[in-house]
Structure formats: C-alpha cells, structure tokens
Amino acid sequence: MNIILSGPPGSGKGTQAELLTSQLNYAHFSTGNVFRDHITRKTPIGEQAQKYINQGKLVPDDVVLDVAKDFLAHNQKPGIIFDGFPRTIGQAQGLDKVLNEWQNKIDFVIFIELPETEIIKRLTARRTCLTCHAIYNLDFKPPRKPGICDVCGGKLYQRSDDTEPVIKQRFMVYEGQTRALKDYYKKTHHIYEIDGTLGKDQVFQEIVKLIKK
Ligand code: AP5
C-alpha cells in the first residue's frame, strides 16, 4: 500500500510517518530528509537544494523527481509512506508515471490541516535528531535528556528553515503550489482530510482507521 501524507509545513507529516513506519513494514520517503542528508554530506544535490530550502522555496521538480526515482528503484518494502512528496502537479504527474511503469499506484492521499498560527508555534519549538531524524517538540514532546535523541542518542538540532520568516514563506509556498494537489488527486482518488490540531496519537488513530477500512 502506498500512502501520500500531505499538508502545510509543521502539520505533522513526519511525526505520523514515523509512527506508521514503526508499526508497518513500510518505507518512509521524506524528500526533506533526503535533501538534508545530501546537505550534511555536501553532495552536489545538497548544494543545489540548500539555497532553496534556506529561502523556504521548493527545490526544482527535476531534482526532486530524480531523487524520487532513485529511491523507488531501490525500495524493497511492500509499501511506502510519501512524506512531503509530491508537492507540485508536475511532481504528482512524474510520480504517477513511474508508479504506472511498475504497475503500482497510490492507494491513499491524506491531507493533514493546521492553521498558520499553530504551525509557527510548533515549528519554532521543533527539534530534530541529526542522526536518525526523530522529531521532538519542546512543548509537546520533549526528549528525556535535553538536546539528546531518545531513540539513538544523537544530537538534536533546530532546522535552519524553522525561523518565523522562513516558516511564513514555506506556508505561502504551500498555499500557492501544493494545495492545488487536492484538486489533482480528487480526480482519481478519494482524498482524506484530517484535523492536525488533534494530538499526535489521535491523528494517528484517524489515519489507522482510514487505512484499515
Ligand atoms: P520538509 O522537511 O518536507 O518540510 P515541510 O513539508 O515544511 O514539513 P515539516 O518537516 O516542517 O513538518 P511536518 O509536517 O513533517 O511536521 P512534523 O511532524 O515535523 O521540507 C523542507 C524543505 O525541503 C522544503 O521547504 C523545500 O525547500 C524542500 N523540499 C522537500 N520536499 C520537497 C519537494 N517534494 N519538492 C520541492 N522541495 C522540497 O511536526 C512539526 C512539529 O510539531 C514537531 O515538533 C512535532 O513534534 C510537533 N507535532 C507534530 N504533530 C503534533 C500534534 N498532533 N500535536 C502537537 N505537536 C505535534
């Protein structure tokens, strides 16, 4: 089963993808995490992506689709949680084309909704593990030891795009370029909308209910 988790920045896509992959033997494909790994390793893709990420803009579709094709070519798991990909109609068309070539498809398209004020509150308090990408929040989900990942003992850091001006820019980009995916997928799928203001466990239960139907 292949599931797309979409929604504005900070709506909880990564948190839910982590919960889902811990319970299902699925792959988690987060284009954001892939680009951050490239940036850490100082690869040419990382250099290219960094300037867009720092400004809260989208990395160009051709770069994103190359990374996605590479992931799909190596994936061995029976299902995939797509987190933050696709983000444009061009990416969605590219993904459909590749999946189609392998007689595969998207089964669920889920949008997690969250208002901008809550997004800013959550993202300015987010901390992420440098090593395993586990997600924390100083208000809602603090680590047991300050600055240290509960899962792998790695160092926690604040993402460079989690400052208020960049968060606002990312939200504008979502409204301008990604929200249109709802209409795109409505033509071929039943899309599901979930209230992201609910606690993370409630959001998770809602998603599990949907996919078990
Ligand atoms: P990416 O890393 O994908 O960022 P994003 O989509 O902006 O989403 P976030 O990771 O910020 O938030 P999230 O929804 O995963 O929320 P999380 O679970 O962490 O992309 C970063 C950049 O990379 C983009 O801006 C772009 O430049 C580039 N990029 C990536 N993909 C691309 C693509 N396909 N095309 C082009 N460019 C691309 O939760 C947030 C916080 O809230 C955490 O602290 C968490 O603990 C907390 N939280 C989560 N759920 C709850 C809850 N229910 N209640 C309370 N707190 C909660």
PDB file of C-alpha atoms and ligand atoms in Angstrom:
ATOM      1  CA  MET A   1       0.000   0.000   0.000  1.00  0.00           C
ATOM      2  CA  ASN A   2       1.319   3.457  -0.892  1.00  0.00           C
ATOM      3  CA  ILE A   3       0.206   6.471   1.137  1.00  0.00           C
ATOM      4  CA  ILE A   4       0.802  10.169   0.483  1.00  0.00           C
ATOM      5  CA  LEU A   5       0.904  12.376   3.580  1.00  0.00           C
ATOM      6  CA  SER A   6       0.475  15.981   2.528  1.00  0.00           C
ATOM      7  CA  GLY A   7      -0.244  19.199   4.375  1.00  0.00           C
ATOM      8  CA  PRO A   8       1.379  22.505   5.273  1.00  0.00           C
ATOM      9  CA  PRO A   9       4.795  22.696   6.973  1.00  0.00           C
ATOM     10  CA  GLY A  10       4.627  21.510  10.565  1.00  0.00           C
ATOM     11  CA  SER A  11       1.235  19.831  10.199  1.00  0.00           C
ATOM     12  CA  GLY A  12       2.714  16.556  11.491  1.00  0.00           C
ATOM     13  CA  LYS A  13       3.526  14.613   8.314  1.00  0.00           C
ATOM     14  CA  GLY A  14       6.934  13.453   9.558  1.00  0.00           C
ATOM     15  CA  THR A  15       5.589  12.587  13.026  1.00  0.00           C
ATOM     16  CA  GLN A  16       2.812  10.456  11.546  1.00  0.00           C
ATOM     17  CA  ALA A  17       5.155   8.844   9.014  1.00  0.00           C
ATOM     18  CA  GLU A  18       7.450   7.832  11.903  1.00  0.00           C
ATOM     19  CA  LEU A  19       4.514   6.312  13.816  1.00  0.00           C
ATOM     20  CA  LEU A  20       3.223   4.470  10.749  1.00  0.00           C
ATOM     21  CA  THR A  21       6.578   3.025   9.743  1.00  0.00           C
ATOM     22  CA  SER A  22       7.199   1.859  13.332  1.00  0.00           C
ATOM     23  CA  GLN A  23       4.034  -0.267  13.084  1.00  0.00           C
ATOM     24  CA  LEU A  24       4.036  -1.293   9.433  1.00  0.00           C
ATOM     25  CA  ASN A  25       6.951  -2.720   7.491  1.00  0.00           C
ATOM     26  CA  TYR A  26       6.835   0.267   5.135  1.00  0.00           C
ATOM     27  CA  ALA A  27       9.464   2.599   3.760  1.00  0.00           C
ATOM     28  CA  HIS A  28       9.382   6.271   4.770  1.00  0.00           C
ATOM     29  CA  PHE A  29      10.262   8.566   1.877  1.00  0.00           C
ATOM     30  CA  SER A  30      10.682  12.165   3.005  1.00  0.00           C
ATOM     31  CA  THR A  31      12.188  14.394   0.338  1.00  0.00           C
ATOM     32  CA  GLY A  32      13.016  16.916   3.088  1.00  0.00           C
ATOM     33  CA  ASN A  33      15.086  14.283   4.966  1.00  0.00           C
ATOM     34  CA  VAL A  34      16.777  13.160   1.740  1.00  0.00           C
ATOM     35  CA  PHE A  35      17.829  16.734   0.932  1.00  0.00           C
ATOM     36  CA  ARG A  36      19.043  17.377   4.493  1.00  0.00           C
ATOM     37  CA  ASP A  37      21.181  14.201   4.246  1.00  0.00           C
ATOM     38  CA  HIS A  38      22.649  15.451   0.964  1.00  0.00           C
ATOM     39  CA  ILE A  39      23.365  18.841   2.581  1.00  0.00           C
ATOM     40  CA  THR A  40      25.151  17.156   5.511  1.00  0.00           C
ATOM     41  CA  ARG A  41      27.218  15.055   3.082  1.00  0.00           C
ATOM     42  CA  LYS A  42      27.930  18.182   0.970  1.00  0.00           C
ATOM     43  CA  THR A  43      26.887  16.470  -2.272  1.00  0.00           C
ATOM     44  CA  PRO A  44      26.081  18.425  -5.488  1.00  0.00           C
ATOM     45  CA  ILE A  45      22.351  17.706  -4.872  1.00  0.00           C
ATOM     46  CA  GLY A  46      22.739  19.055  -1.332  1.00  0.00           C
ATOM     47  CA  GLU A  47      24.442  22.223  -2.603  1.00  0.00           C
ATOM     48  CA  GLN A  48      21.646  22.773  -5.095  1.00  0.00           C
ATOM     49  CA  ALA A  49      18.835  22.051  -2.607  1.00  0.00           C
ATOM     50  CA  GLN A  50      20.261  24.128   0.225  1.00  0.00           C
ATOM     51  CA  LYS A  51      19.716  27.510  -1.403  1.00  0.00           C
ATOM     52  CA  TYR A  52      16.025  26.742  -1.980  1.00  0.00           C
ATOM     53  CA  ILE A  53      15.449  25.226   1.467  1.00  0.00           C
ATOM     54  CA  ASN A  54      17.084  28.171   3.255  1.00  0.00           C
ATOM     55  CA  GLN A  55      14.710  30.547   1.468  1.00  0.00           C
ATOM     56  CA  GLY A  56      11.633  28.383   2.103  1.00  0.00           C
ATOM     57  CA  LYS A  57      11.218  27.743  -1.625  1.00  0.00           C
ATOM     58  CA  LEU A  58      10.644  24.461  -3.438  1.00  0.00           C
ATOM     59  CA  VAL A  59      13.569  22.562  -4.892  1.00  0.00           C
ATOM     60  CA  PRO A  60      13.017  22.302  -8.702  1.00  0.00           C
ATOM     61  CA  ASP A  61      10.839  19.403  -9.875  1.00  0.00           C
ATOM     62  CA  ASP A  62      13.549  17.747 -11.991  1.00  0.00           C
ATOM     63  CA  VAL A  63      15.893  17.453  -8.981  1.00  0.00           C
ATOM     64  CA  VAL A  64      13.070  16.149  -6.764  1.00  0.00           C
ATOM     65  CA  LEU A  65      11.925  13.608  -9.344  1.00  0.00           C
ATOM     66  CA  ASP A  66      15.475  12.280  -9.848  1.00  0.00           C
ATOM     67  CA  VAL A  67      15.775  11.699  -6.097  1.00  0.00           C
ATOM     68  CA  ALA A  68      12.336  10.007  -6.040  1.00  0.00           C
ATOM     69  CA  LYS A  69      13.141   7.731  -8.985  1.00  0.00           C
ATOM     70  CA  ASP A  70      16.385   6.679  -7.305  1.00  0.00           C
ATOM     71  CA  PHE A  71      14.502   5.867  -4.091  1.00  0.00           C
ATOM     72  CA  LEU A  72      11.786   3.907  -5.932  1.00  0.00           C
ATOM     73  CA  ALA A  73      14.368   1.928  -7.888  1.00  0.00           C
ATOM     74  CA  HIS A  74      15.989   0.713  -4.643  1.00  0.00           C
ATOM     75  CA  ASN A  75      12.924   0.284  -2.419  1.00  0.00           C
ATOM     76  CA  GLN A  76      12.403  -3.286  -1.177  1.00  0.00           C
ATOM     77  CA  LYS A  77       9.495  -2.658   1.207  1.00  0.00           C
ATOM     78  CA  PRO A  78       5.903  -3.661   0.413  1.00  0.00           C
ATOM     79  CA  GLY A  79       4.526  -0.149   0.959  1.00  0.00           C
ATOM     80  CA  ILE A  80       5.709   3.446   1.066  1.00  0.00           C
ATOM     81  CA  ILE A  81       4.740   6.472   3.143  1.00  0.00           C
ATOM     82  CA  PHE A  82       5.400   9.519   0.943  1.00  0.00           C
ATOM     83  CA  ASP A  83       6.022  12.435   3.333  1.00  0.00           C
ATOM     84  CA  GLY A  84       6.071  15.877   1.708  1.00  0.00           C
ATOM     85  CA  PHE A  85       6.290  14.454  -1.799  1.00  0.00           C
ATOM     86  CA  PRO A  86       4.794  15.237  -4.278  1.00  0.00           C
ATOM     87  CA  ARG A  87       4.433  18.988  -3.729  1.00  0.00           C
ATOM     88  CA  THR A  88       3.552  20.221  -7.219  1.00  0.00           C
ATOM     89  CA  ILE A  89       1.336  18.973 -10.020  1.00  0.00           C
ATOM     90  CA  GLY A  90       4.496  18.261 -12.051  1.00  0.00           C
ATOM     91  CA  GLN A  91       5.847  16.036  -9.263  1.00  0.00           C
ATOM     92  CA  ALA A  92       2.490  14.254  -8.914  1.00  0.00           C
ATOM     93  CA  GLN A  93       2.403  13.555 -12.652  1.00  0.00           C
ATOM     94  CA  GLY A  94       6.015  12.343 -12.562  1.00  0.00           C
ATOM     95  CA  LEU A  95       5.240  10.013  -9.636  1.00  0.00           C
ATOM     96  CA  ASP A  96       2.124   8.619 -11.347  1.00  0.00           C
ATOM     97  CA  LYS A  97       4.170   7.924 -14.468  1.00  0.00           C
ATOM     98  CA  VAL A  98       6.908   5.998 -12.634  1.00  0.00           C
ATOM     99  CA  LEU A  99       4.456   4.013 -10.498  1.00  0.00           C
ATOM    100  CA  ASN A 100       2.430   3.205 -13.591  1.00  0.00           C
ATOM    101  CA  GLU A 101       5.505   1.818 -15.338  1.00  0.00           C
ATOM    102  CA  TRP A 102       5.827  -0.677 -12.445  1.00  0.00           C
ATOM    103  CA  GLN A 103       2.082  -1.471 -12.308  1.00  0.00           C
ATOM    104  CA  ASN A 104       1.976   0.258  -8.942  1.00  0.00           C
ATOM    105  CA  LYS A 105      -0.222   3.112  -7.649  1.00  0.00           C
ATOM    106  CA  ILE A 106      -1.061   5.470  -4.822  1.00  0.00           C
ATOM    107  CA  ASP A 107      -3.719   3.989  -2.511  1.00  0.00           C
ATOM    108  CA  PHE A 108      -4.374   6.830  -0.041  1.00  0.00           C
ATOM    109  CA  VAL A 109      -3.939  10.581  -0.217  1.00  0.00           C
ATOM    110  CA  ILE A 110      -4.186  12.189   3.208  1.00  0.00           C
ATOM    111  CA  PHE A 111      -4.005  15.920   3.930  1.00  0.00           C
ATOM    112  CA  ILE A 112      -3.287  16.990   7.496  1.00  0.00           C
ATOM    113  CA  GLU A 113      -4.619  20.512   8.026  1.00  0.00           C
ATOM    114  CA  LEU A 114      -3.228  23.049  10.512  1.00  0.00           C
ATOM    115  CA  PRO A 115      -3.668  26.845  10.785  1.00  0.00           C
ATOM    116  CA  GLU A 116      -0.644  29.122  10.337  1.00  0.00           C
ATOM    117  CA  THR A 117      -0.535  30.347  13.975  1.00  0.00           C
ATOM    118  CA  GLU A 118      -0.261  26.763  15.245  1.00  0.00           C
ATOM    119  CA  ILE A 119       2.336  25.956  12.560  1.00  0.00           C
ATOM    120  CA  ILE A 120       4.597  28.775  13.761  1.00  0.00           C
ATOM    121  CA  LYS A 121       4.205  27.696  17.401  1.00  0.00           C
ATOM    122  CA  ARG A 122       5.045  24.070  16.616  1.00  0.00           C
ATOM    123  CA  LEU A 123       7.936  24.658  14.233  1.00  0.00           C
ATOM    124  CA  THR A 124       9.797  27.189  16.360  1.00  0.00           C
ATOM    125  CA  ALA A 125       9.716  24.586  19.191  1.00  0.00           C
ATOM    126  CA  ARG A 126      10.695  21.623  16.985  1.00  0.00           C
ATOM    127  CA  ARG A 127      14.000  19.838  17.481  1.00  0.00           C
ATOM    128  CA  THR A 128      15.218  17.070  15.161  1.00  0.00           C
ATOM    129  CA  CYS A 129      17.819  14.337  15.581  1.00  0.00           C
ATOM    130  CA  LEU A 130      20.853  14.924  13.400  1.00  0.00           C
ATOM    131  CA  THR A 131      21.428  11.156  13.073  1.00  0.00           C
ATOM    132  CA  CYS A 132      18.062   9.370  12.806  1.00  0.00           C
ATOM    133  CA  HIS A 133      15.737  12.353  12.041  1.00  0.00           C
ATOM    134  CA  ALA A 134      13.447  11.583  15.031  1.00  0.00           C
ATOM    135  CA  ILE A 135      11.196  14.577  15.678  1.00  0.00           C
ATOM    136  CA  TYR A 136      10.723  16.300  19.067  1.00  0.00           C
ATOM    137  CA  ASN A 137       8.918  19.352  20.332  1.00  0.00           C
ATOM    138  CA  LEU A 138       9.997  21.389  23.366  1.00  0.00           C
ATOM    139  CA  ASP A 139       6.314  21.936  24.261  1.00  0.00           C
ATOM    140  CA  PHE A 140       4.533  18.747  23.180  1.00  0.00           C
ATOM    141  CA  LYS A 141       7.190  16.027  23.021  1.00  0.00           C
ATOM    142  CA  PRO A 142      10.440  16.982  24.760  1.00  0.00           C
ATOM    143  CA  PRO A 143      13.340  14.481  24.756  1.00  0.00           C
ATOM    144  CA  ARG A 144      14.061  12.713  28.061  1.00  0.00           C
ATOM    145  CA  LYS A 145      17.561  14.302  28.189  1.00  0.00           C
ATOM    146  CA  PRO A 146      17.758  17.882  26.825  1.00  0.00           C
ATOM    147  CA  GLY A 147      19.464  18.010  23.425  1.00  0.00           C
ATOM    148  CA  ILE A 148      19.797  14.198  23.109  1.00  0.00           C
ATOM    149  CA  CYS A 149      17.698  11.869  20.951  1.00  0.00           C
ATOM    150  CA  ASP A 150      15.738   9.256  22.968  1.00  0.00           C
ATOM    151  CA  VAL A 151      15.939   6.790  20.073  1.00  0.00           C
ATOM    152  CA  CYS A 152      19.621   6.778  19.061  1.00  0.00           C
ATOM    153  CA  GLY A 153      21.430   9.134  21.457  1.00  0.00           C
ATOM    154  CA  GLY A 154      22.199  11.510  18.558  1.00  0.00           C
ATOM    155  CA  LYS A 155      22.421  15.289  18.902  1.00  0.00           C
ATOM    156  CA  LEU A 156      19.218  17.317  18.496  1.00  0.00           C
ATOM    157  CA  TYR A 157      19.295  20.495  16.424  1.00  0.00           C
ATOM    158  CA  GLN A 158      16.951  23.248  15.262  1.00  0.00           C
ATOM    159  CA  ARG A 159      16.420  23.238  11.490  1.00  0.00           C
ATOM    160  CA  SER A 160      17.727  26.371   9.747  1.00  0.00           C
ATOM    161  CA  ASP A 161      14.341  26.769   7.977  1.00  0.00           C
ATOM    162  CA  ASP A 162      12.428  26.749  11.282  1.00  0.00           C
ATOM    163  CA  THR A 163      12.698  30.509  11.831  1.00  0.00           C
ATOM    164  CA  GLU A 164       9.493  32.576  11.737  1.00  0.00           C
ATOM    165  CA  PRO A 165      10.178  34.418   8.412  1.00  0.00           C
ATOM    166  CA  VAL A 166      11.118  31.180   6.596  1.00  0.00           C
ATOM    167  CA  ILE A 167       8.162  29.290   8.115  1.00  0.00           C
ATOM    168  CA  LYS A 168       5.829  32.039   6.779  1.00  0.00           C
ATOM    169  CA  GLN A 169       7.430  31.762   3.341  1.00  0.00           C
ATOM    170  CA  ARG A 170       7.047  27.944   3.378  1.00  0.00           C
ATOM    171  CA  PHE A 171       3.387  28.318   4.306  1.00  0.00           C
ATOM    172  CA  MET A 172       2.869  30.756   1.381  1.00  0.00           C
ATOM    173  CA  VAL A 173       4.568  28.298  -0.972  1.00  0.00           C
ATOM    174  CA  TYR A 174       2.289  25.530   0.305  1.00  0.00           C
ATOM    175  CA  GLU A 175      -0.814  27.638  -0.320  1.00  0.00           C
ATOM    176  CA  GLY A 176       0.423  28.735  -3.763  1.00  0.00           C
ATOM    177  CA  GLN A 177       1.867  25.499  -5.121  1.00  0.00           C
ATOM    178  CA  THR A 178       0.974  22.433  -3.062  1.00  0.00           C
ATOM    179  CA  ARG A 179      -2.644  22.918  -2.020  1.00  0.00           C
ATOM    180  CA  ALA A 180      -3.605  22.526  -5.713  1.00  0.00           C
ATOM    181  CA  LEU A 181      -2.740  18.829  -5.357  1.00  0.00           C
ATOM    182  CA  LYS A 182      -6.098  18.345  -3.650  1.00  0.00           C
ATOM    183  CA  ASP A 183      -7.875  19.064  -6.926  1.00  0.00           C
ATOM    184  CA  TYR A 184      -5.367  16.954  -8.853  1.00  0.00           C
ATOM    185  CA  TYR A 185      -5.908  13.866  -6.687  1.00  0.00           C
ATOM    186  CA  LYS A 186      -9.676  14.421  -6.320  1.00  0.00           C
ATOM    187  CA  LYS A 187      -9.973  13.482  -9.981  1.00  0.00           C
ATOM    188  CA  THR A 188      -8.585   9.986  -9.379  1.00  0.00           C
ATOM    189  CA  HIS A 189      -8.761   9.316  -5.621  1.00  0.00           C
ATOM    190  CA  HIS A 190     -10.939   9.881  -2.620  1.00  0.00           C
ATOM    191  CA  ILE A 191      -8.802  12.286  -0.612  1.00  0.00           C
ATOM    192  CA  TYR A 192      -8.917  12.354   3.187  1.00  0.00           C
ATOM    193  CA  GLU A 193      -8.543  15.450   5.346  1.00  0.00           C
ATOM    194  CA  ILE A 194      -7.506  15.190   8.980  1.00  0.00           C
ATOM    195  CA  ASP A 195      -7.583  17.906  11.627  1.00  0.00           C
ATOM    196  CA  GLY A 196      -3.920  18.370  12.597  1.00  0.00           C
ATOM    197  CA  THR A 197      -4.814  20.304  15.760  1.00  0.00           C
ATOM    198  CA  LEU A 198      -5.702  16.986  17.391  1.00  0.00           C
ATOM    199  CA  GLY A 199      -2.990  15.357  19.495  1.00  0.00           C
ATOM    200  CA  LYS A 200      -0.478  13.221  17.577  1.00  0.00           C
ATOM    201  CA  ASP A 201      -1.971   9.957  18.887  1.00  0.00           C
ATOM    202  CA  GLN A 202      -5.476  10.990  17.832  1.00  0.00           C
ATOM    203  CA  VAL A 203      -4.256  11.963  14.363  1.00  0.00           C
ATOM    204  CA  PHE A 204      -2.529   8.581  14.179  1.00  0.00           C
ATOM    205  CA  GLN A 205      -5.728   6.736  15.165  1.00  0.00           C
ATOM    206  CA  GLU A 206      -7.629   8.624  12.439  1.00  0.00           C
ATOM    207  CA  ILE A 207      -5.076   7.546   9.823  1.00  0.00           C
ATOM    208  CA  VAL A 208      -5.098   3.926  11.015  1.00  0.00           C
ATOM    209  CA  LYS A 209      -8.917   3.899  10.852  1.00  0.00           C
ATOM    210  CA  LEU A 210      -8.762   5.111   7.236  1.00  0.00           C
ATOM    211  CA  ILE A 211      -6.233   2.599   6.013  1.00  0.00           C
ATOM    212  CA  LYS A 212      -7.897  -0.341   7.809  1.00  0.00           C
ATOM    213  CA  LYS A 213     -11.276   0.376   6.160  1.00  0.00           C
TER     214      LYS A 213
HETATM  215  P1  AP5 B   1      10.244  19.158   4.680  1.00  0.00           P
HETATM  216  O1  AP5 B   1      11.291  18.675   5.555  1.00  0.00           O
HETATM  217  O2  AP5 B   1       9.384  18.174   3.979  1.00  0.00           O
HETATM  218  O3  AP5 B   1       9.378  20.221   5.476  1.00  0.00           O
HETATM  219  P2  AP5 B   1       7.805  20.581   5.476  1.00  0.00           P
HETATM  220  O4  AP5 B   1       6.946  19.943   4.463  1.00  0.00           O
HETATM  221  O5  AP5 B   1       7.796  22.053   5.521  1.00  0.00           O
HETATM  222  O6  AP5 B   1       7.294  19.860   6.707  1.00  0.00           O
HETATM  223  P3  AP5 B   1       7.981  19.810   8.077  1.00  0.00           P
HETATM  224  O7  AP5 B   1       9.043  18.741   8.084  1.00  0.00           O
HETATM  225  O8  AP5 B   1       8.431  21.177   8.504  1.00  0.00           O
HETATM  226  O9  AP5 B   1       6.763  19.438   9.033  1.00  0.00           O
HETATM  227  P4  AP5 B   1       5.932  18.114   9.219  1.00  0.00           P
HETATM  228  O10 AP5 B   1       4.597  18.268   8.608  1.00  0.00           O
HETATM  229  O11 AP5 B   1       6.730  16.901   8.869  1.00  0.00           O
HETATM  230  O12 AP5 B   1       5.728  18.213  10.792  1.00  0.00           O
HETATM  231  P5  AP5 B   1       6.460  17.402  11.975  1.00  0.00           P
HETATM  232  O13 AP5 B   1       5.914  16.024  12.070  1.00  0.00           O
HETATM  233  O14 AP5 B   1       7.928  17.592  11.943  1.00  0.00           O
HETATM  234  O15 AP5 B   1      10.867  20.089   3.532  1.00  0.00           O
HETATM  235  C1  AP5 B   1      11.789  21.100   3.850  1.00  0.00           C
HETATM  236  C2  AP5 B   1      12.184  21.847   2.599  1.00  0.00           C
HETATM  237  O16 AP5 B   1      12.786  20.916   1.654  1.00  0.00           O
HETATM  238  C3  AP5 B   1      11.028  22.486   1.800  1.00  0.00           C
HETATM  239  O17 AP5 B   1      10.691  23.768   2.291  1.00  0.00           O
HETATM  240  C4  AP5 B   1      11.620  22.532   0.382  1.00  0.00           C
HETATM  241  O18 AP5 B   1      12.537  23.588   0.252  1.00  0.00           O
HETATM  242  C5  AP5 B   1      12.416  21.220   0.307  1.00  0.00           C
HETATM  243  N1  AP5 B   1      11.574  20.127  -0.192  1.00  0.00           N
HETATM  244  C6  AP5 B   1      11.213  18.991   0.481  1.00  0.00           C
HETATM  245  N2  AP5 B   1      10.432  18.223  -0.279  1.00  0.00           N
HETATM  246  C7  AP5 B   1      10.287  18.853  -1.480  1.00  0.00           C
HETATM  247  C8  AP5 B   1       9.563  18.556  -2.664  1.00  0.00           C
HETATM  248  N3  AP5 B   1       8.834  17.433  -2.785  1.00  0.00           N
HETATM  249  N4  AP5 B   1       9.612  19.459  -3.677  1.00  0.00           N
HETATM  250  C9  AP5 B   1      10.360  20.586  -3.592  1.00  0.00           C
HETATM  251  N5  AP5 B   1      11.045  20.936  -2.493  1.00  0.00           N
HETATM  252  C10 AP5 B   1      11.019  20.076  -1.426  1.00  0.00           C
HETATM  253  O19 AP5 B   1       5.850  18.218  13.228  1.00  0.00           O
HETATM  254  C11 AP5 B   1       6.222  19.576  13.471  1.00  0.00           C
HETATM  255  C12 AP5 B   1       6.348  19.808  14.974  1.00  0.00           C
HETATM  256  O20 AP5 B   1       5.067  19.641  15.593  1.00  0.00           O
HETATM  257  C13 AP5 B   1       7.271  18.780  15.685  1.00  0.00           C
HETATM  258  O21 AP5 B   1       7.952  19.444  16.712  1.00  0.00           O
HETATM  259  C14 AP5 B   1       6.298  17.734  16.254  1.00  0.00           C
HETATM  260  O22 AP5 B   1       6.810  17.121  17.437  1.00  0.00           O
HETATM  261  C15 AP5 B   1       5.069  18.579  16.543  1.00  0.00           C
HETATM  262  N6  AP5 B   1       3.820  17.848  16.333  1.00  0.00           N
HETATM  263  C16 AP5 B   1       3.514  17.010  15.314  1.00  0.00           C
HETATM  264  N7  AP5 B   1       2.250  16.571  15.420  1.00  0.00           N
HETATM  265  C17 AP5 B   1       1.733  17.171  16.528  1.00  0.00           C
HETATM  266  C18 AP5 B   1       0.450  17.152  17.155  1.00  0.00           C
HETATM  267  N8  AP5 B   1      -0.568  16.453  16.649  1.00  0.00           N
HETATM  268  N9  AP5 B   1       0.272  17.904  18.248  1.00  0.00           N
HETATM  269  C19 AP5 B   1       1.287  18.655  18.750  1.00  0.00           C
HETATM  270  N10 AP5 B   1       2.526  18.717  18.212  1.00  0.00           N
HETATM  271  C20 AP5 B   1       2.743  17.982  17.106  1.00  0.00           C
END
